[in-house]
Short mmCIF file of C-alpha atoms and ligand atoms in Angstrom, two decimals:
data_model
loop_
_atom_site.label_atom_id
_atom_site.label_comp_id
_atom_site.label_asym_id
_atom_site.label_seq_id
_atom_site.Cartn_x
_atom_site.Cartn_y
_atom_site.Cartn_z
CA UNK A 821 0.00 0.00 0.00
CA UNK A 822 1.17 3.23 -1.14
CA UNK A 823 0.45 6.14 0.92
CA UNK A 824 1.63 9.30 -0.97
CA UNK A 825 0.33 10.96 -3.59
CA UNK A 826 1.94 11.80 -7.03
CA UNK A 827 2.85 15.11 -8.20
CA UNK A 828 0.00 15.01 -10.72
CA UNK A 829 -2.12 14.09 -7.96
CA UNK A 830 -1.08 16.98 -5.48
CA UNK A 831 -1.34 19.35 -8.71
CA UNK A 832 -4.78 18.11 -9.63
CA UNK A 833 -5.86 18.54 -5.32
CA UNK A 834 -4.80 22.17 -6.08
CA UNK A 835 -6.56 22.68 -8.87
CA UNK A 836 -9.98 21.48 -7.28
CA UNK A 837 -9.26 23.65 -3.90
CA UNK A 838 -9.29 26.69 -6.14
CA UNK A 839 -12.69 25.76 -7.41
CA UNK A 840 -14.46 24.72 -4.39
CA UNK A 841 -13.18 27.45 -2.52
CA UNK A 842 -14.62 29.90 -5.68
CA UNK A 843 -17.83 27.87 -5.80
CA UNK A 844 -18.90 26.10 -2.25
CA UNK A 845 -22.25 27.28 -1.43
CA UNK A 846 -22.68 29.19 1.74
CA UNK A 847 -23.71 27.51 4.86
CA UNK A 848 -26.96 27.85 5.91
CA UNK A 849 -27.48 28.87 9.65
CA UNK A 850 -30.61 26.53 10.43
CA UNK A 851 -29.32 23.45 8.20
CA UNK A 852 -28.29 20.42 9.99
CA UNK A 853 -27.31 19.56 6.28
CA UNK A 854 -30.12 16.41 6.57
CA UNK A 855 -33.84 18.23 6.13
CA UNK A 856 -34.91 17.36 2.72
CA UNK A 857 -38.36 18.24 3.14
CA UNK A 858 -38.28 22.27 1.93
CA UNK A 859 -38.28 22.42 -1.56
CA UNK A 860 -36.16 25.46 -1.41
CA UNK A 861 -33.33 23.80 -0.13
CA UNK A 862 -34.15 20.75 -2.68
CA UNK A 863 -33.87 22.92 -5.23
CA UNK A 864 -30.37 24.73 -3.98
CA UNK A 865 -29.28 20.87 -3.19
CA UNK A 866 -29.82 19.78 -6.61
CA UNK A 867 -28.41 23.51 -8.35
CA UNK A 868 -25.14 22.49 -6.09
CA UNK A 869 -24.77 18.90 -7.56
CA UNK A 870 -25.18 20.07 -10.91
CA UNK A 871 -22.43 22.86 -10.47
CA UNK A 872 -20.34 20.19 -9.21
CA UNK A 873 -20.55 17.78 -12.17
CA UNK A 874 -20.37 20.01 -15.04
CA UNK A 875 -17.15 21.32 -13.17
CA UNK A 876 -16.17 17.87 -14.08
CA UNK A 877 -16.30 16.46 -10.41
CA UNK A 878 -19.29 13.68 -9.64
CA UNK A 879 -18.48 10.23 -10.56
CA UNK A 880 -15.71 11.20 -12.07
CA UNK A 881 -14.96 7.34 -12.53
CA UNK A 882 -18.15 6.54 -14.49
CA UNK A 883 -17.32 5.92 -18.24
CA UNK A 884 -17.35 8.53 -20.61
CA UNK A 885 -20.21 7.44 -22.22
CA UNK A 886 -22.14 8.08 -19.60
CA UNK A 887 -21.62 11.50 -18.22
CA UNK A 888 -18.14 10.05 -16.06
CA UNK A 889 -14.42 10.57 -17.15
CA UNK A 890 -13.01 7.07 -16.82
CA UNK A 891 -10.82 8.54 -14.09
CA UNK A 892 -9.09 6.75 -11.17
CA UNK A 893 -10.53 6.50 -7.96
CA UNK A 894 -7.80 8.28 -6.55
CA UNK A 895 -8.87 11.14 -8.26
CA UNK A 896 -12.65 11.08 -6.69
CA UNK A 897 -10.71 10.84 -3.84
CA UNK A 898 -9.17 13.73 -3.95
CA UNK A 899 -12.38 15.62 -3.97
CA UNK A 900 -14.23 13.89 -1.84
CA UNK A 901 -11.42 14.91 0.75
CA UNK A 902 -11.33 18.49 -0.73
CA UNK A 903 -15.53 18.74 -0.13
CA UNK A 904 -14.83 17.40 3.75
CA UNK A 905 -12.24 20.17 3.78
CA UNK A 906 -14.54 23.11 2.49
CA UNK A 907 -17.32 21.47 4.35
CA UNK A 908 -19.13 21.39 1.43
CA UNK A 909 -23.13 20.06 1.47
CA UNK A 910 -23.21 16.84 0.81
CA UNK A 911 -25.03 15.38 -2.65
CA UNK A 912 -28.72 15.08 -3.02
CA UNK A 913 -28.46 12.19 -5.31
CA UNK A 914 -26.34 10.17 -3.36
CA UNK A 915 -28.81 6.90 -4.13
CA UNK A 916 -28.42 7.61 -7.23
CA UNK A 917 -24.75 7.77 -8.12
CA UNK A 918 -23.57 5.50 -5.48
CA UNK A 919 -26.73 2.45 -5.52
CA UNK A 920 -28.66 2.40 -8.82
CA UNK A 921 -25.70 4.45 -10.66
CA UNK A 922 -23.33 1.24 -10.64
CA UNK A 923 -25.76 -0.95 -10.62
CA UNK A 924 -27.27 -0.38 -13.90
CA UNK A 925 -23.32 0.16 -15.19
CA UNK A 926 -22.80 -3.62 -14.39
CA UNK A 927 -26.47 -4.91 -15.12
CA UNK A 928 -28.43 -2.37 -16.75
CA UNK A 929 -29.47 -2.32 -20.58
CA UNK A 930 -27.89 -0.18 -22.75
CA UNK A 931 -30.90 1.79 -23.08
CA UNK A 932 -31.39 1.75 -19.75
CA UNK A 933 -28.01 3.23 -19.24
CA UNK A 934 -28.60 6.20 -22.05
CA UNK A 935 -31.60 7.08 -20.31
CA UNK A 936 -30.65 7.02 -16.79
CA UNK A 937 -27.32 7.62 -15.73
CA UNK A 938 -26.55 11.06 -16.77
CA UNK A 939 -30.10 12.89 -15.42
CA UNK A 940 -28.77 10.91 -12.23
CA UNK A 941 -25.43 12.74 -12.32
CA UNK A 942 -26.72 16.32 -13.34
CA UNK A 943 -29.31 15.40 -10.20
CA UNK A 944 -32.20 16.18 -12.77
CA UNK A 945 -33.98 12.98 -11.64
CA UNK A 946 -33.37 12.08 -7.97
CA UNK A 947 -34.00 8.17 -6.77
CA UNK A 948 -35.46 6.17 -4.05
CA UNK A 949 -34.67 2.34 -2.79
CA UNK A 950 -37.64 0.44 -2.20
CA UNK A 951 -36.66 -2.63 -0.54
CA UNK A 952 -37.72 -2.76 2.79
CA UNK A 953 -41.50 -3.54 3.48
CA UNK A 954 -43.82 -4.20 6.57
CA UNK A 955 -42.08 -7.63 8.02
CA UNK A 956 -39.22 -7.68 5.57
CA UNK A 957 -35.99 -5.84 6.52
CA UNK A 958 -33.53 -7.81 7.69
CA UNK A 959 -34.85 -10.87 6.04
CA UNK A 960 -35.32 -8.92 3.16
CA UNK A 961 -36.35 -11.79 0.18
CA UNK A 962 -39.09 -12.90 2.15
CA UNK A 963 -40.69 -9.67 0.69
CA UNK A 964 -44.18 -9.89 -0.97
CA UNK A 965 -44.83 -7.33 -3.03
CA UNK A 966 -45.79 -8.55 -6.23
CA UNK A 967 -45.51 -7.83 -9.84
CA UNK A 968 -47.40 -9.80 -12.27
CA UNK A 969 -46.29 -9.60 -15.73
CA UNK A 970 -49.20 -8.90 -18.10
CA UNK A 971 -48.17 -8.56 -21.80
CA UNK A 972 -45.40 -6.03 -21.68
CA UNK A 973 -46.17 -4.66 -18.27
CA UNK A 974 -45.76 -5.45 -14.88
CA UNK A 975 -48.60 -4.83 -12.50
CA UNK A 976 -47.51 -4.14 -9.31
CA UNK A 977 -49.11 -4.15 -6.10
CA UNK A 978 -48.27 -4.38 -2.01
CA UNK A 979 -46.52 -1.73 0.04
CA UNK A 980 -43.07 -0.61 1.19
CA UNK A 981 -41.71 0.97 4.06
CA UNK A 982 -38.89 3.51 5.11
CA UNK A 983 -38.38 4.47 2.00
CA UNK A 984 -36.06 7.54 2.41
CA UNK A 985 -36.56 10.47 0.02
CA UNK A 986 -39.56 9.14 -1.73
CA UNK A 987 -41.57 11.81 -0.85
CA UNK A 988 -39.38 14.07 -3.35
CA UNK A 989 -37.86 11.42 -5.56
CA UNK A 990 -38.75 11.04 -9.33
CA UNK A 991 -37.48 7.26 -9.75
CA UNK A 992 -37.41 4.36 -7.65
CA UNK A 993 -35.38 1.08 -7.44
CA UNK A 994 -37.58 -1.17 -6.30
CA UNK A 995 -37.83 -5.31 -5.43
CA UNK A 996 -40.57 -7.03 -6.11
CA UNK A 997 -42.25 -11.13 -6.12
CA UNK A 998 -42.34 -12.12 -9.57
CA UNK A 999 -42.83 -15.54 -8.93
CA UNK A 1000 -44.18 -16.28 -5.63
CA UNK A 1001 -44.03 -20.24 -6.54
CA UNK A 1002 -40.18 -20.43 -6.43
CA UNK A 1003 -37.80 -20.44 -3.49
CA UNK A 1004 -37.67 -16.43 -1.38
CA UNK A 1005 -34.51 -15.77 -3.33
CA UNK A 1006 -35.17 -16.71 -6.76
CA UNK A 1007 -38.65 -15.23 -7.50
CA UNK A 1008 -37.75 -11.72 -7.34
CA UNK A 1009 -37.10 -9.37 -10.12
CA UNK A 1010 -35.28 -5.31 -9.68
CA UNK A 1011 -37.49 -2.74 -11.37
CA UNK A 1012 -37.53 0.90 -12.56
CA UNK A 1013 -40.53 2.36 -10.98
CA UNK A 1014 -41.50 6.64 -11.76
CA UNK A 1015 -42.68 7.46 -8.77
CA UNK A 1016 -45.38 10.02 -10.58
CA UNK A 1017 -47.21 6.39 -12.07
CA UNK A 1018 -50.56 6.57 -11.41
CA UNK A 1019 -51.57 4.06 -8.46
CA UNK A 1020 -48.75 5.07 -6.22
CA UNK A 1021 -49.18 6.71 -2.64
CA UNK A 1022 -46.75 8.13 -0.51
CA UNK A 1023 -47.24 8.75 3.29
CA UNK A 1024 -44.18 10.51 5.39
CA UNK A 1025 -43.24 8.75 8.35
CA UNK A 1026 -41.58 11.79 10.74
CA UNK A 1027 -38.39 10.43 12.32
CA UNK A 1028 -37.55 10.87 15.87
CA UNK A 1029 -35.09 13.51 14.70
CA UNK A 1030 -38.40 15.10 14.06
CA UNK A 1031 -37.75 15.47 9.89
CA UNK A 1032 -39.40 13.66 7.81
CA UNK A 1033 -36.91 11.59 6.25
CA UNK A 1034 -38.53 8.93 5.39
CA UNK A 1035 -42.11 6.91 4.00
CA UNK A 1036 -44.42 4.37 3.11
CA UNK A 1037 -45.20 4.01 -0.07
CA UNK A 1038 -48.14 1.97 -1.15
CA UNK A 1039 -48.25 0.13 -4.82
CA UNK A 1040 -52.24 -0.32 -6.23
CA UNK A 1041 -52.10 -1.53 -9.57
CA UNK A 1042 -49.43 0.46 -10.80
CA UNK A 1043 -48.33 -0.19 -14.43
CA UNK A 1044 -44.69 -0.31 -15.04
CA UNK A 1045 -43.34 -1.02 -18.71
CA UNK A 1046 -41.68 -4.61 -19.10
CA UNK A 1047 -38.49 -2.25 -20.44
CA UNK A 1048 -37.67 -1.34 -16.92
CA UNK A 1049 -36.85 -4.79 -15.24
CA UNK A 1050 -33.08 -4.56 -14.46
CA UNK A 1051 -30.97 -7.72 -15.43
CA UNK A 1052 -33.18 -11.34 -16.02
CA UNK A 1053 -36.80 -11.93 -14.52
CA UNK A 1054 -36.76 -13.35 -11.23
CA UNK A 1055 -32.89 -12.85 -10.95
CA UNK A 1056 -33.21 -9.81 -8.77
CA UNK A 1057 -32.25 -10.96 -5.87
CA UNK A 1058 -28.30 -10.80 -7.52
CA UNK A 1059 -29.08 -7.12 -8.53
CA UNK A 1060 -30.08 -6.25 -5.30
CA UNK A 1061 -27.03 -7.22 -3.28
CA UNK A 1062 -24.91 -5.49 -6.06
CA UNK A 1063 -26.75 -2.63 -5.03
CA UNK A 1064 -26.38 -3.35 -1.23
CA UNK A 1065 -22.85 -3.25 -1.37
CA UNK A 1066 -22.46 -0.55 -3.09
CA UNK A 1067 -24.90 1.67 -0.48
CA UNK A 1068 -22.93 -0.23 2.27
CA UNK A 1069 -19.83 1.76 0.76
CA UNK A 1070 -21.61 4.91 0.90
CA UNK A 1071 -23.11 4.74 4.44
CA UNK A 1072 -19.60 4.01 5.32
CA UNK A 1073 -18.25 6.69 3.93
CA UNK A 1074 -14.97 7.69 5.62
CA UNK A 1075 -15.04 11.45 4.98
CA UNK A 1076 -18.28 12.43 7.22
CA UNK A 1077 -16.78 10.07 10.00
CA UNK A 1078 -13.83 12.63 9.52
CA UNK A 1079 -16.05 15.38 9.68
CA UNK A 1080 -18.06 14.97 12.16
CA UNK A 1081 -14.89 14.43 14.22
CA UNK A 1082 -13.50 17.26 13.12
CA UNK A 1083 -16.94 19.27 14.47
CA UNK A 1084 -16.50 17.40 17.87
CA UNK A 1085 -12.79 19.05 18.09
CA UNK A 1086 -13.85 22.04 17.34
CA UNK A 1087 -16.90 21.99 19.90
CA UNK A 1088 -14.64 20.79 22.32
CA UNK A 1089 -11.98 23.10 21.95
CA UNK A 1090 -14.52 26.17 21.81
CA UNK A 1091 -16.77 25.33 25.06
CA UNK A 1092 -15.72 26.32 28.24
CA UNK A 1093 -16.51 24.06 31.25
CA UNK A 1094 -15.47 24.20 34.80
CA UNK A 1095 -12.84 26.68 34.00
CA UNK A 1096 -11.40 25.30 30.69
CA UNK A 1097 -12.00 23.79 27.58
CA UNK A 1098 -13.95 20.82 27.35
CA UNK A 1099 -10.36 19.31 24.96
CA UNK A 1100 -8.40 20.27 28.38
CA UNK A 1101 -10.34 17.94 30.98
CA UNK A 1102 -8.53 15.02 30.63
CA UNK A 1103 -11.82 12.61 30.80
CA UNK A 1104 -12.83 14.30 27.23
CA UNK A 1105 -9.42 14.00 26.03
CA UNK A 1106 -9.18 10.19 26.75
CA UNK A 1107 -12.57 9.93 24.86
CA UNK A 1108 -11.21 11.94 21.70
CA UNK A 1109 -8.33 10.23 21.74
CA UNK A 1110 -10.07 6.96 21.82
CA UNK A 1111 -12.32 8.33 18.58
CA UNK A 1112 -9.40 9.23 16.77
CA UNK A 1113 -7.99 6.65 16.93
CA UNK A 1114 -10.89 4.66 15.59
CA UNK A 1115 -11.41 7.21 12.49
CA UNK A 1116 -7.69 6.62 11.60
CA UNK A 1117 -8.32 2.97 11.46
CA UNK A 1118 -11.09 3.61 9.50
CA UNK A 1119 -9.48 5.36 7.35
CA UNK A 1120 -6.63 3.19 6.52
CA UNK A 1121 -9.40 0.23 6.00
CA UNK A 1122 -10.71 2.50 3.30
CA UNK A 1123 -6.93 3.32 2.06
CA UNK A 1124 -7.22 -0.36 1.97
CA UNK A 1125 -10.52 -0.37 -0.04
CA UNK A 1126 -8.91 2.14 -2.61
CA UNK A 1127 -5.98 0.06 -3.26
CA UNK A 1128 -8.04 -3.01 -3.82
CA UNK A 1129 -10.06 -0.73 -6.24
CA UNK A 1130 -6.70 0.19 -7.96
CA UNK A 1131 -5.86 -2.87 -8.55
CA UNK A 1132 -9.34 -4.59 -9.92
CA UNK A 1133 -9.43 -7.24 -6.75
CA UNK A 1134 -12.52 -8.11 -5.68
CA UNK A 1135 -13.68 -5.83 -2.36
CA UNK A 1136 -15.01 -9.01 -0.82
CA UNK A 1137 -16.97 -8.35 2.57
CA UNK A 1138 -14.74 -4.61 2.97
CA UNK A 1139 -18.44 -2.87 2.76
CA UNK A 1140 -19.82 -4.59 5.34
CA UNK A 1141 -16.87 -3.76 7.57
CA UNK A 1142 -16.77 -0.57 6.61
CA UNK A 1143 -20.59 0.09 7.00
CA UNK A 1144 -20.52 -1.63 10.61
CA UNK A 1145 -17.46 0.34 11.42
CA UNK A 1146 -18.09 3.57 10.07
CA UNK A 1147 -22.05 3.97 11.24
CA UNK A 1148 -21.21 3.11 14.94
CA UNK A 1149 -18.71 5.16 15.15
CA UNK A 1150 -20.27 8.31 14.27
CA UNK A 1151 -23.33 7.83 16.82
CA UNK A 1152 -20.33 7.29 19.63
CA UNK A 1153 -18.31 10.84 17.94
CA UNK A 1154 -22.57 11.93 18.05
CA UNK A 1155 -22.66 10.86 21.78
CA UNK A 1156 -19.00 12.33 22.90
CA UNK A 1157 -20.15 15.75 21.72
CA UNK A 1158 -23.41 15.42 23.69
CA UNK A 1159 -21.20 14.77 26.32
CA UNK A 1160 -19.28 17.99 25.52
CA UNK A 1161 -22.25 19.78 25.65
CA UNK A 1162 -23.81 18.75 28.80
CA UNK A 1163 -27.05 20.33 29.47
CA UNK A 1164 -26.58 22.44 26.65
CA UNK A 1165 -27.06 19.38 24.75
CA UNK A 1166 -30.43 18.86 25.52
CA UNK A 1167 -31.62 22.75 24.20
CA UNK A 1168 -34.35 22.49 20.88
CA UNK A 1169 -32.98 23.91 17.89
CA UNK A 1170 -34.56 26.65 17.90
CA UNK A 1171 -33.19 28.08 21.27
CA UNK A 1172 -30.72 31.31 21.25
CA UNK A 1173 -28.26 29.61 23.49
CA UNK A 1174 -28.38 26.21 21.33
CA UNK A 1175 -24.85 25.36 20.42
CA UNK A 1176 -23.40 24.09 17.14
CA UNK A 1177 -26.86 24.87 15.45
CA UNK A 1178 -28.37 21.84 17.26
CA UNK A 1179 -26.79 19.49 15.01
CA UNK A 1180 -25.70 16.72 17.68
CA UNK A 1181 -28.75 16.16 18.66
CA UNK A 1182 -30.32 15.32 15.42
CA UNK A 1183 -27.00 13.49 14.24
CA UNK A 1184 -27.20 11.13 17.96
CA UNK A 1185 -30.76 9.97 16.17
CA UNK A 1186 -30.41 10.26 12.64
CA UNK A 1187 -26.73 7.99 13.46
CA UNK A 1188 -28.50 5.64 15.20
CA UNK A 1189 -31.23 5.49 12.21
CA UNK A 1190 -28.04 4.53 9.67
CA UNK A 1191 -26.92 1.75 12.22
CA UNK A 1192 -30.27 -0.15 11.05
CA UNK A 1193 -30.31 1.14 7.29
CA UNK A 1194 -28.66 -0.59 4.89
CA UNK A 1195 -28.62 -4.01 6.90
CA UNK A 1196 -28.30 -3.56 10.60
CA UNK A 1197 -25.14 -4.19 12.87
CA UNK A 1198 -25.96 -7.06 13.70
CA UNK A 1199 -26.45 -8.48 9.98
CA UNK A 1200 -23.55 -6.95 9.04
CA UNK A 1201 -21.80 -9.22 11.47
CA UNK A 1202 -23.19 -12.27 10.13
CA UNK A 1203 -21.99 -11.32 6.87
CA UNK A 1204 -18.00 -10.80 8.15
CA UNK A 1205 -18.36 -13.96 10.32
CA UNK A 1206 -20.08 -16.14 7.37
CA UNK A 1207 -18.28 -15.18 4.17
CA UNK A 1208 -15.26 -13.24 5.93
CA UNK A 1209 -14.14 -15.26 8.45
CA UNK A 1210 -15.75 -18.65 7.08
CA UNK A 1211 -17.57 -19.02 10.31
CA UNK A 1212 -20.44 -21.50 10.18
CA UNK A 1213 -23.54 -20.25 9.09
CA UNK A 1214 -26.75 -19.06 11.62
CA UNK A 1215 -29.67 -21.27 11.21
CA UNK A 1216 -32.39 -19.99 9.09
CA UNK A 1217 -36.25 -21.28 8.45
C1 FAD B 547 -32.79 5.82 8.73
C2 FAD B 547 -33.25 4.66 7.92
C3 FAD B 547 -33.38 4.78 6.55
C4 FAD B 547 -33.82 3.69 5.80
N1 FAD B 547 -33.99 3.86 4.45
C5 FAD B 547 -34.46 2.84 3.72
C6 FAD B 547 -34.69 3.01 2.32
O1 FAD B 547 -34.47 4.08 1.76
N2 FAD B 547 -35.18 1.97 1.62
C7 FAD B 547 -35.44 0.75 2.19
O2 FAD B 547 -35.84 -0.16 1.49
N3 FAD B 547 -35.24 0.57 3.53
C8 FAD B 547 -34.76 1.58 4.30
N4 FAD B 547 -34.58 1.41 5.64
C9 FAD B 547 -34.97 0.14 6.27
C10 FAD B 547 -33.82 -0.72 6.71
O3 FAD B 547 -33.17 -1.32 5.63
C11 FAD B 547 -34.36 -1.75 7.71
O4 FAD B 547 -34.82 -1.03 8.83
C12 FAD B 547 -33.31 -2.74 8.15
O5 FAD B 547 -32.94 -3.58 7.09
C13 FAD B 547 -33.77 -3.60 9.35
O6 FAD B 547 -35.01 -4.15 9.11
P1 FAD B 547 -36.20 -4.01 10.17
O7 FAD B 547 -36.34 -2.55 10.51
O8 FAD B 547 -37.39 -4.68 9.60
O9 FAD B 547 -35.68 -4.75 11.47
P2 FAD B 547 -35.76 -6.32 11.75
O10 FAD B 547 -35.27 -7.06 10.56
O11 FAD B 547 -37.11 -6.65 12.26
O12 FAD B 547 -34.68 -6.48 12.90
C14 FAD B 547 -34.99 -6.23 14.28
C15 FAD B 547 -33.75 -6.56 15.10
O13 FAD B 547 -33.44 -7.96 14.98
C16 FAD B 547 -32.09 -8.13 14.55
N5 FAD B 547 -32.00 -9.25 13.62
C17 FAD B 547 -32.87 -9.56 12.61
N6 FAD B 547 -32.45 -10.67 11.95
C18 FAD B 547 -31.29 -11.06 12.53
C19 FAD B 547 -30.35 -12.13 12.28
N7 FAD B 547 -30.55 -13.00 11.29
N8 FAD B 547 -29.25 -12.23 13.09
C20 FAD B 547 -29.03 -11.33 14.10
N9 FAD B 547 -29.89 -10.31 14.39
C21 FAD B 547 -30.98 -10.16 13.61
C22 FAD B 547 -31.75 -6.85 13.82
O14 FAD B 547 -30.35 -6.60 13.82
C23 FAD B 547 -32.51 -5.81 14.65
O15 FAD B 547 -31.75 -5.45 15.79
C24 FAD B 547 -34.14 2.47 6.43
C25 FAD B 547 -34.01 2.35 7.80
C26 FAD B 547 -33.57 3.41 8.54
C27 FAD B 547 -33.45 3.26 10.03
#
């Protein structure tokens, strides 16, 4: 593993400073940076991503073809690190460049990829995962939503649940029974769904951060053109996890573990308790120094992740441990800076003396929310004992 970066690299870091620091939209004073439901701040979310692509830096890695440059991953890299820096806002689209984005690059039609992938990177056409439903999260192909295929359409009806961003998206990624008669895993098929299809209903669930981040969304009758199934009917289920990993990669996404340590450093070196500095007691310093020390880890894991992208080898179950990693350890950097806080901690947003713009409150909740999505903890554990570790596999019905 090489650690240093190449002159061209460092060149092309320099390069993209200039232009963030030109072109980084100012920070709003109310934003915890994860409300989605004004349409204002949709709107500036989306005019940000698009900014950022056409300066040449969203999915920079894509193929050509398809609205990417064919560029290294170091590169992305590079700005990724350069956004934590600036402490830029992150991407609206995120499900869309980093779920169905590579998915449909690996599985998708050719058609499929002409019409999709670019309105995902200009953030013209934002996307929703419908997996989860009533009784089927964990054990997720036990799902029953069905899709019957009736000439060249599916008909799909049933209901999902916690379906984050649907309430705004324009396309959804969706699993669905299209062969109830066949074993859980082979009778499901991935399909294209526009959300504005007539039979479609979607109800906001408010989170206990108080936002309403996420829904259910119910399915009666809704038509969706044969066209949009994603890789072979009833074959979803191989789709899916292709998708999985790829959102396990984003959930664990090294450079907001950095940043929200760097926020805790800066809390703690700005409020004053008993006399000093919350960073001087020597309690909180034990418990940064513990936290640093986990974000460095976690941050040579994903050094580790890069070089195994470098070099074309397979990433094998590094999502998962990234994903358990990464999400656990931002609710504990969440939970240090209540600490920090103390009482203060406990103030609503909206009060005068609130500190850091109330974001540690909503980030101890909305953490803990991203410990379940994506496959909780405790699955992700099963999946490095089983296929990591070659542990023997937990008993299932
Ligand atoms: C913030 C947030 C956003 C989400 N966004 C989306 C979204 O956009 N789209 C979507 O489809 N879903 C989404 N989800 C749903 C998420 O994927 C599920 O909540 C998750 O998979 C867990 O399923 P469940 O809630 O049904 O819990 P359950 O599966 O009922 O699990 C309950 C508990 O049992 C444990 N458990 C279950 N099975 C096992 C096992 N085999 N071994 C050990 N322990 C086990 C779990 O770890 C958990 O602690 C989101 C969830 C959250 C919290």
């Amino acid at each position: 593993m090489d650690l240093s970066y190449t002159p061209e690299q460092e060149a092309f870091r320099k390069k993209v400073r200039v232009w963030i620091r030109a072109n980084v939209p100012v920070r709003e004073k109310d934003g915890s940076g994860i409300e989605y439901g004004d349409p204002k701040r949709i709107a500036a979310l989306k005019a940000w991503q698009r900014q950022l692509y056409e300066a040449g830096y969203v999915a920079m890695g894509w193929p050509t073809e398809y609205g990417g440059q064919g560029a290294d991953v170091v590169q992305q890299t590079i700005v990724n690190e350069e956004l934590l820096l600036a402490r830029a806002p992150g991407l609206i689209g995120m499900m869309g460049i980093q779920m169905v984005g590579p998915t449909l690059i690996q599985f998708g039609t050719e058609e499929q990829k002409q019409r999709y992938l670019r309105r995902i990177l200009t953030a013209e056409e934002i996307w929703c995962q419908g997996y989860s439903e009533p009784g089927s999260g964990s054990d997720l192909a036990s799902l029953k939503t069905r899709a019957e295929l009736v000439g060249d359409e599916f008909i799909v009806n049933g209901q999902k649940v916690w379906t984050s961003n649907a309430q705004f998206a324009d396309w959804m990624f969706c699993l669905v029974r299209t062969d109830p008669s066949a074993p859980k895993h082979r009778g499901i098929s991935y399909l294209l769904i526009d959300m504005q299809s007539p039979g479609i209903t979607v109800r906001p669930l408010i989170q206990m951060t108080g936002d309403p981040g996420f829904n259910e969304v119910f399915f009666e009758n809704v038509r969706v053109p044969r066209k949009n199934l994603v890789g072979e009917l009833n074959q979803g289920w191989l789709v899916a996890n292709a998708t999985l990993a790829h959102e396990r990669n984003m959930l664990g996404a090294t450079t907001r573990t950095q940043q929200m340590f760097n926020g805790l450093l800066r809390l703690a070196q700005r409020h004053q308790r008993y006399g000093r500095t919350a960073a001087e007691d020597p309690v909180i310093r034990q418990r940064l120094a513990d936290l640093l020390i986990r974000v460095e880890a976690m941050k040579y894991h994903a050094f580790r992740q890069l070089t195994d992208s470098i070099k074309r080898r397979s990433p094998g179950i590094g999502a998962s441990v990234n994903k358990l990693v990464s999400t656990e350890l931002n609710h504990d950097i969440a939970a240090a800076a209540m600490e920090v806080m103390g009482s203060f901690g406990t103030l609503a947003r909206s009060s005068r003396h609130v500190m850091d713009r109330g974001v540690w409150p909503v980030e101890l909740m909305f953490t803990l929310g991203l410990i379940i999505g994506g496959g909780t903890s405790q699955i992700q554990k099963n999946i490095i004992s089983e296929r990591g570790l070659g542990m023997p596999r937990e008993h299932r019905q």
